[in-house]
Coordinates of C-alpha atoms and ligand atoms in Angstrom, one line a residue:
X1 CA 0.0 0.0 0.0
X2 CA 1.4 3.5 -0.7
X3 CA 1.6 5.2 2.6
X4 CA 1.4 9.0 -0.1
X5 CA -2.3 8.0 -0.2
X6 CA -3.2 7.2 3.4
X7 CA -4.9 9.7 5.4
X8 CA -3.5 11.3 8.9
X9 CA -5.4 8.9 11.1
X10 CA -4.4 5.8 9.0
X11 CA -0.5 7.0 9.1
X12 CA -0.6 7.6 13.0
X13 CA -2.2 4.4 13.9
X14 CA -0.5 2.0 11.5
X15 CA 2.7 3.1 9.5
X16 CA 6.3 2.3 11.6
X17 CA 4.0 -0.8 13.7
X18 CA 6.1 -3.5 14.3
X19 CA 4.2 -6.6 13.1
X20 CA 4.4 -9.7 16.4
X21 CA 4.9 -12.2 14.1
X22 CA 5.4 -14.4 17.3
X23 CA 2.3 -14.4 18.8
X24 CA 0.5 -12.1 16.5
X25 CA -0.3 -9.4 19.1
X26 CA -2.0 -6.1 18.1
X27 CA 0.4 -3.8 18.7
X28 CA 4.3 -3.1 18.1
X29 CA 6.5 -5.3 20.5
X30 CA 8.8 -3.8 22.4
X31 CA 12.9 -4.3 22.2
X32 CA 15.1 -3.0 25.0
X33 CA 17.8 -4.8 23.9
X34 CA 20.8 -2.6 24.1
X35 CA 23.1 -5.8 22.3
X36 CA 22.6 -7.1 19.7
X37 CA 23.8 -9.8 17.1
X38 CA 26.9 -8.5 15.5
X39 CA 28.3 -11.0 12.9
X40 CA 26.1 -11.8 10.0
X41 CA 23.7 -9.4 10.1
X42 CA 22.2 -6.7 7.3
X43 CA 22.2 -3.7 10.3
X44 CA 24.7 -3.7 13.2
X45 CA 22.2 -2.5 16.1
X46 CA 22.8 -0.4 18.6
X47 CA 20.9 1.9 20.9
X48 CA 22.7 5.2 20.6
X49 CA 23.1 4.4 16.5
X50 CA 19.1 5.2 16.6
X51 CA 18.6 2.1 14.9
X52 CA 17.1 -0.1 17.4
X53 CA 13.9 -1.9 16.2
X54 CA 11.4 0.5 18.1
X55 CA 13.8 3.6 16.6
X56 CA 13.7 2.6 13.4
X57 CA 9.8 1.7 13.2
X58 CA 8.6 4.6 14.5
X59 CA 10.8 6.6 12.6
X60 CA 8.8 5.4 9.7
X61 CA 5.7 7.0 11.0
X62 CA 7.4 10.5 11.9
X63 CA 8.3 10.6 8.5
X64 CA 5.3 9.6 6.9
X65 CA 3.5 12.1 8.5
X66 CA 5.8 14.9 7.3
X67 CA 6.2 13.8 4.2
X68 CA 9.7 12.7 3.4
X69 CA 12.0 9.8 2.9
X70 CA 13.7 9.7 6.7
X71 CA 13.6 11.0 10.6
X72 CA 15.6 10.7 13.8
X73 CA 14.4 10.2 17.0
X74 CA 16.1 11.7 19.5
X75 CA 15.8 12.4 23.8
X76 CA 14.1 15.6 23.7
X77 CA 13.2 18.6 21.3
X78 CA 16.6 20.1 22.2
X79 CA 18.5 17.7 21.4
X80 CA 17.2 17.1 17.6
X81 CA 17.8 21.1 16.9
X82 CA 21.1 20.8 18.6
X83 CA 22.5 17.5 16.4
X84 CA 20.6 19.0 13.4
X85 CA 22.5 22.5 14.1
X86 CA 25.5 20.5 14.2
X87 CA 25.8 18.5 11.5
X88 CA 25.1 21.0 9.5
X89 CA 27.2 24.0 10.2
X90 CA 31.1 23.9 11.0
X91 CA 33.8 26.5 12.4
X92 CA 33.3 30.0 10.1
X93 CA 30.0 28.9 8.6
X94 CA 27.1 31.4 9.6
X95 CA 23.2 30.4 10.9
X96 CA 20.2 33.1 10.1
X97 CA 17.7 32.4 12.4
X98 CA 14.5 34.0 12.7
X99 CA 14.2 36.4 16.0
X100 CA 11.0 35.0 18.0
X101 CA 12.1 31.6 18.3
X102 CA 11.8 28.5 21.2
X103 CA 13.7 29.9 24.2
X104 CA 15.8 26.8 23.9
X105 CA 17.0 27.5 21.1
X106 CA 17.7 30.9 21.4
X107 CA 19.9 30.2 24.4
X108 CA 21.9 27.3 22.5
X109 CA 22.7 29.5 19.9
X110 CA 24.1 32.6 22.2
X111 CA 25.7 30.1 24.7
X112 CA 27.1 26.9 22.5
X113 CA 27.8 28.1 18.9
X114 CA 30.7 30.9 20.4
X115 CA 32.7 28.1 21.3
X116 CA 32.3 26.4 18.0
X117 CA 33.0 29.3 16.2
X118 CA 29.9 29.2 14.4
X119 CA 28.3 32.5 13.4
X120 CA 24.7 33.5 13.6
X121 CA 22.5 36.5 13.1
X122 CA 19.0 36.5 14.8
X123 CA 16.5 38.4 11.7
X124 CA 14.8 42.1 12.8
X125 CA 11.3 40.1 11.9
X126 CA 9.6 37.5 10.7
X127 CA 9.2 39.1 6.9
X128 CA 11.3 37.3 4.3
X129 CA 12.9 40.8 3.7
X130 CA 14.0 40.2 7.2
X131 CA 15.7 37.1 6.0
X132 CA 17.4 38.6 2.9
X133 CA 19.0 41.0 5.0
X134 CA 20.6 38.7 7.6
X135 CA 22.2 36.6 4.9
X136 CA 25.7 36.8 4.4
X137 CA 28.0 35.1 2.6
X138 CA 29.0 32.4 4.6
X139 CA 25.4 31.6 5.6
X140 CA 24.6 27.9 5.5
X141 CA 21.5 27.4 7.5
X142 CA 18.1 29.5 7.6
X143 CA 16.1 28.3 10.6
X144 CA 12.0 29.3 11.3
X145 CA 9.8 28.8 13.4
X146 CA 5.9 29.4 12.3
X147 CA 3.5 29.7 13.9
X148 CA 5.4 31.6 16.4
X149 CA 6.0 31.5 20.5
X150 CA 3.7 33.5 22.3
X151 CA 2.8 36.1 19.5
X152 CA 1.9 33.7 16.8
X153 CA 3.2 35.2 14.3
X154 CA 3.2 33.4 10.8
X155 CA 6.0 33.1 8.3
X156 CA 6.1 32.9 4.9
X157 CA 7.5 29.5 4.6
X158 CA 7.5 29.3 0.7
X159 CA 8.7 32.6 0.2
X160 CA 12.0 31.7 2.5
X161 CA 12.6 28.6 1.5
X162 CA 12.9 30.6 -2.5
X163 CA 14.9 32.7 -1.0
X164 CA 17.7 30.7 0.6
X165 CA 17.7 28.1 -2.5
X166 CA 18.6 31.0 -4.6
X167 CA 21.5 31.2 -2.6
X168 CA 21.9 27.4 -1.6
X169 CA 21.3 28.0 1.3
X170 CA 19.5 24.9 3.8
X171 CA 16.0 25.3 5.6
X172 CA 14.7 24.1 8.6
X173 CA 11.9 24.5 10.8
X174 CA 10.6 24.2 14.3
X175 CA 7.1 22.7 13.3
X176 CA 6.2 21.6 16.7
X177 CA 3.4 24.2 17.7
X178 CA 1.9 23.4 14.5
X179 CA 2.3 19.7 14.0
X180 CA 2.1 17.5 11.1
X181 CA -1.5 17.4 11.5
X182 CA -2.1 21.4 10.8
X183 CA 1.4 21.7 8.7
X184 CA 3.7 19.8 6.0
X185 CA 6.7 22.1 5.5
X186 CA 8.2 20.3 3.3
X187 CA 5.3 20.9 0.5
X188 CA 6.7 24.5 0.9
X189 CA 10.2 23.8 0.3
X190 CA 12.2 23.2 3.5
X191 CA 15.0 20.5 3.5
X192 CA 14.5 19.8 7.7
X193 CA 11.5 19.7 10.0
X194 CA 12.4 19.3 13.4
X195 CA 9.6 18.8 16.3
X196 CA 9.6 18.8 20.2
X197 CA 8.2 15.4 20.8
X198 CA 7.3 16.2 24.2
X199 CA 4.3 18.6 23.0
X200 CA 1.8 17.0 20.6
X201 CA 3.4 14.0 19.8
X202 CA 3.7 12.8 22.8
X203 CA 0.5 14.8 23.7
X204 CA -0.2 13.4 27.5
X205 CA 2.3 15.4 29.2
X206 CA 4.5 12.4 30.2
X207 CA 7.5 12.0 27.7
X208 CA 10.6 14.0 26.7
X209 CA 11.4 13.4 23.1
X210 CA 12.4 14.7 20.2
X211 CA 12.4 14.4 16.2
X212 CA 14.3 15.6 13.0
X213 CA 12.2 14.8 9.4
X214 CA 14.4 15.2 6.0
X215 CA 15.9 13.4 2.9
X216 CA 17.9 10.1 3.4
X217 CA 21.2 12.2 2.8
X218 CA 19.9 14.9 5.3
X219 CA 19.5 11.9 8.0
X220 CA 22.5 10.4 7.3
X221 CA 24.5 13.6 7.6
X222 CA 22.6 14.6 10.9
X223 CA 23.3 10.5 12.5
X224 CA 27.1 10.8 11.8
X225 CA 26.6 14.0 14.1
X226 CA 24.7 12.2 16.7
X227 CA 26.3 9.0 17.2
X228 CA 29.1 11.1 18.6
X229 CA 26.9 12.9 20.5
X230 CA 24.3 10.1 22.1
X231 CA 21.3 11.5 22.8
X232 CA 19.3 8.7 22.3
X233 CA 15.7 7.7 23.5
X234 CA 15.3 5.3 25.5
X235 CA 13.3 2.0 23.6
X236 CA 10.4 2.0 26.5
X237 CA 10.0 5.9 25.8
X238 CA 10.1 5.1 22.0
X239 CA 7.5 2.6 22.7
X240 CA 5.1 5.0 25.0
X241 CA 5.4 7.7 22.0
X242 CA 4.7 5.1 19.3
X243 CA 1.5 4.7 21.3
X244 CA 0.7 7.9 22.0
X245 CA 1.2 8.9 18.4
X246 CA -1.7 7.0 17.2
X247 CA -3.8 9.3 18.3
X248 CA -1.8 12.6 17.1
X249 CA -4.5 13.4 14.3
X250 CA -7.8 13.4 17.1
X251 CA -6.3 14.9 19.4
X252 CA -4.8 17.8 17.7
X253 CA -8.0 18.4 15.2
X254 CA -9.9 18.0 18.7
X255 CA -7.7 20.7 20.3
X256 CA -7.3 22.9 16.9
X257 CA -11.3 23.2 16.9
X258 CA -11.3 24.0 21.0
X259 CA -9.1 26.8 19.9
X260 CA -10.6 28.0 17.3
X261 CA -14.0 28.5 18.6
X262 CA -12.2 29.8 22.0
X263 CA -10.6 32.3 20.2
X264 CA -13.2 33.5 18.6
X265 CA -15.0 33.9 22.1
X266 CA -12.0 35.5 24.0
X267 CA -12.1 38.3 20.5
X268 CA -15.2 39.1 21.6
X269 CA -14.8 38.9 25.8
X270 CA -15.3 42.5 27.1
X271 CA -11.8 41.4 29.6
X272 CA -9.6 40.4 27.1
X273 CA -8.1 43.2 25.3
X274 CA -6.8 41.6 22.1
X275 CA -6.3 37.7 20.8
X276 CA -3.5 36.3 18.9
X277 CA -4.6 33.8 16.5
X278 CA -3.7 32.8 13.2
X279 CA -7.3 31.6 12.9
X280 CA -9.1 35.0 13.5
X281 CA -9.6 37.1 10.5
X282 CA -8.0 40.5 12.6
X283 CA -4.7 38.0 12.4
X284 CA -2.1 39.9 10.2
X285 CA -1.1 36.7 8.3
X286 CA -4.6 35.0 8.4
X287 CA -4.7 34.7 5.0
X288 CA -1.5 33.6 4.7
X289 CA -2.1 30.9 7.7
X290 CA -5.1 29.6 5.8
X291 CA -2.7 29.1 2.6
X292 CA 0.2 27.2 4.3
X293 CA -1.9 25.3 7.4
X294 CA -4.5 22.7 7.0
X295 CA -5.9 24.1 10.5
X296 CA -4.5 27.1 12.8
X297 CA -3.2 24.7 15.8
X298 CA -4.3 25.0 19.0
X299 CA -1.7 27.4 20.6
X300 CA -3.2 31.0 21.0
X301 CA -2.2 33.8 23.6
X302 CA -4.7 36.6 24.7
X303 CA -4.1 39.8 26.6
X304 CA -5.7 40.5 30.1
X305 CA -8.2 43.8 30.3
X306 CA -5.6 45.9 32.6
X307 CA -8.1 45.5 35.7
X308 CA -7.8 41.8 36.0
X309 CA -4.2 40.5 37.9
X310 CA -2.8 37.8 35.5
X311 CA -1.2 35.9 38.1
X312 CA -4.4 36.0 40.4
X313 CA -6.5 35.1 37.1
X314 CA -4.1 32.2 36.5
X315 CA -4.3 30.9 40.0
X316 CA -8.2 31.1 40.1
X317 CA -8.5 28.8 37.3
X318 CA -9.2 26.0 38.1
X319 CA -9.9 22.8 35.2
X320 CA -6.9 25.1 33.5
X321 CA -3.5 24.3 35.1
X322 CA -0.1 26.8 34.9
X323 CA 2.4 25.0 33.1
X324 CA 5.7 25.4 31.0
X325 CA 5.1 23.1 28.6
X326 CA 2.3 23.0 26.5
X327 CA 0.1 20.9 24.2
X328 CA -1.2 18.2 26.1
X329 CA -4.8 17.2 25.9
X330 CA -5.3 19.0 28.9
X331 CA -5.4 22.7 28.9
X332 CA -2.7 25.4 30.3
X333 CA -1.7 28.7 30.7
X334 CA 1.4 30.6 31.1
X335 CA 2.6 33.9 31.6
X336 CA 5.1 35.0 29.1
X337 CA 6.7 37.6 30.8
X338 CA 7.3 35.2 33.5
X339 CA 8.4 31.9 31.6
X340 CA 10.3 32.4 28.2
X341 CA 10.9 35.9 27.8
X342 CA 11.6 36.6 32.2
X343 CA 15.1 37.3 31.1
X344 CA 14.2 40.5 29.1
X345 CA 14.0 43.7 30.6
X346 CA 10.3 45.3 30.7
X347 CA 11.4 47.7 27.5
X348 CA 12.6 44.6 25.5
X349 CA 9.6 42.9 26.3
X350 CA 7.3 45.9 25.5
X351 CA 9.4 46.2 22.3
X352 CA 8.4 42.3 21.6
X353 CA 4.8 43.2 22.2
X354 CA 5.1 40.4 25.4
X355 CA 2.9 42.7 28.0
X356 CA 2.5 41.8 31.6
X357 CA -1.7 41.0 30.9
X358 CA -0.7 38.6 28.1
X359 CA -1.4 34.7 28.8
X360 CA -0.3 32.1 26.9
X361 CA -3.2 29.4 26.3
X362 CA -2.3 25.8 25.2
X363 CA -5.8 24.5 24.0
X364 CA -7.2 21.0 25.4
X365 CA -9.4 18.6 24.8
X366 CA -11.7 19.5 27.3
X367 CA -15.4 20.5 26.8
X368 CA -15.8 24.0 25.4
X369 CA -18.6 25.1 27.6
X370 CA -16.0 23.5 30.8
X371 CA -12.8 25.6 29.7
X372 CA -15.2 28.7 29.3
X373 CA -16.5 28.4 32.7
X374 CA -13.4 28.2 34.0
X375 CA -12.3 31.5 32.2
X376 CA -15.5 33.1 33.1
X377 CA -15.2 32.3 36.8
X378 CA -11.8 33.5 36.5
X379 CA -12.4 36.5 35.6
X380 CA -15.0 37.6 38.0
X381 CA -12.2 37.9 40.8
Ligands
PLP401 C1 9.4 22.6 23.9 C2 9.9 23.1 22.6 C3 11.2 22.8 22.1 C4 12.2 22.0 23.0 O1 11.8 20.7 23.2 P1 12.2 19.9 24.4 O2 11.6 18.6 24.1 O3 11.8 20.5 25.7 O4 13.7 19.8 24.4 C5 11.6 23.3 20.9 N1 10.7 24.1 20.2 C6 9.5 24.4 20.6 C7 8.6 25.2 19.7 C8 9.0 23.9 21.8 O5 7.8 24.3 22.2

């Protein structure tokens, strides 16, 4: 069967299974060997070559679901943009990366590439003229990230990805807010598509994982990086994310739809003084979102009416939790100002557009008419 004409749901529940040919059990087996036959065989196994059987199957699936011919599975979100980082630029080469971007990754640039003397420039915006100006000579690697952390801002990802191969110049992108199920970069041209693992794929809040989607010559280039490197996931984590994985496509249409009709609602709340959305026609880029995304994700962030406290609204909540992380079926909110950009000084952040009122929302799975309660009773303190 040609996995090109399977739909989402078929892809995350069957492509990358491991069939139990022993005892013919429904789902994948799992391997935790960490030896393995040596002499005589076609691959020489090995857990920290990310080629273990549970590695290798549900590597299959990542990369069915964006659309190319390999991925890497790796511990954590981190470490994918890290190896992929790596293997792709050396001492003097030079990284454009766009400027609202995972805090992560923002501090492994600053702190880590100094010492390998790689070069980087962080872009004024998230315009492709922003792009063209960053690019010098030596530039290697453009890096995105659309939609955007908190703002949601959406970039162009065709017009970038023309841009840099007029130049030959490599793309990648942090798809993990949207997901495969709301996104396929590489339809738009970008050579790498890198995901946190721990956010929708793994989706229930209980695994750190990462993943890197390309071409076969992409992945190989990227695993001669990493098997100096480790960095590995562990075979029972592989396993739990295989599983949880099935269910990628319901959950995230489930929570794309919560957040669509929620932001809608929030628009329109007389205490919330403006919505960012990529789904809401006042959006900047919302035509642009509706061109490049099958749906508009379920990450939105709304600002506070300046008489509510946002950390007493926060800890009223009460079905909504505070968190760091984000997109697990169960809802949370986050301060900004307080999490990724706490570093900043209040000018930079008001530069940014990150006010004190503004609340991050990662959308659920919960009942609409329960997460609006919740809000509403929230807001009455
Ligand atoms: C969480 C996150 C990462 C980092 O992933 P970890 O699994 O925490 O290492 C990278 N990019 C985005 C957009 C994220 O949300």
């Amino acid at each position: 069967m040609s996995k090109d004409k399977l739909g989402i749901n078929t892809i995350c529940t069957h492509i990358g299974e491991i069939k139990d040919e022993q005892f013919k059990g429904a789902v994948s087996p799992i391997y935790l060997s960490s030896s393995y036959e040596f002499l005589d065989v076609d691959v020489k196994r090995y857990p920290r070559y990310f080629n273990t059987p549970n590695q290798e199957y549900l590597s299959k699936k990542i990369a069915a679901l964006e659309g190319t011919e390999a991925a890497m599975i790796f511990g954590s979100g981190m470490a994918a943009i890290s190896h992929m980082f790596l293997a792709f630029l050396s001492k003097g080469d030079h990284l454009v990366v766009q400027n609202t971007l995972y805090g992560g990754t923002v501090n492994f640039i600053k702190e880590e590439f100094p010492k390998y003397g790689i070069e980087y420039t962080f872009t004024n915006g998230y315009k492709v003229e922003d792009f063209k100006t960053a690019i010098q000579p030596n530039t290697k690697l453009i890096h995105i990230e659309t939609p955007s952390n908190p703002l949601l801002t959406i970039t162009n990802i065709k017009e970038v990805t023309s841009l840099a191969k007029s130049k030959s110049i490599l793309t990648s992108i942090d798809n993990t807010f949207a997901s495969p199920v709301n996104q396929n970069p590489i339809d738009f041209g970008v050579d790498m598509v890198m995901h946190s693992a721990t956010k929708y794929f793994g989706g229930h809040s209980d695994i750190c994982a990462g993943a890197v989607a390309s071409s076969n010559a992409h992945i190989e280039r990227i695993w001669n990086v990493s098997k100096n490197l480790g960095g590995s996931l562990s075979d029972m984590t592989v396993w739990m994310l295989e599983r949880s994985m099935k269910t990628l496509g319901l959950r995230v249409k489930a929570q794309t739809k919560n957040a669509l009709k929620l932001a809608k609602w929030l628009h329109k709340h007389p205490k919330v003084s403006k919505v960012y959305y990529p789904g809401l026609k006042s959006h900047p880029e919302y035509k642009l979102a509706k061109a490049q995304m099958k749906g508009f994700g379920a990450m939105l962030s709304f600002e506070l009416d300046k008489s509510l406290d946002s950390e007493k609204f926060q800890k009223t909540l009460k079905l909504i939790k505070s968190s760091m992380s984000l997109a697990g079926i169960e809802s949370t909110v986050i301060s900004p100002h307080l999490t990724s950009h706490a570093l900043l000084t209040q000018e930079e952040r008001n530069a940014v557009g990150i006010s004190d009122q503004l609340i991050r929302f990662s959308v659920g799975i919960e009942e609409l008419k329960d997460l609006k309660k919740d809000i509403e009773q929230a807001m009455e303190v």
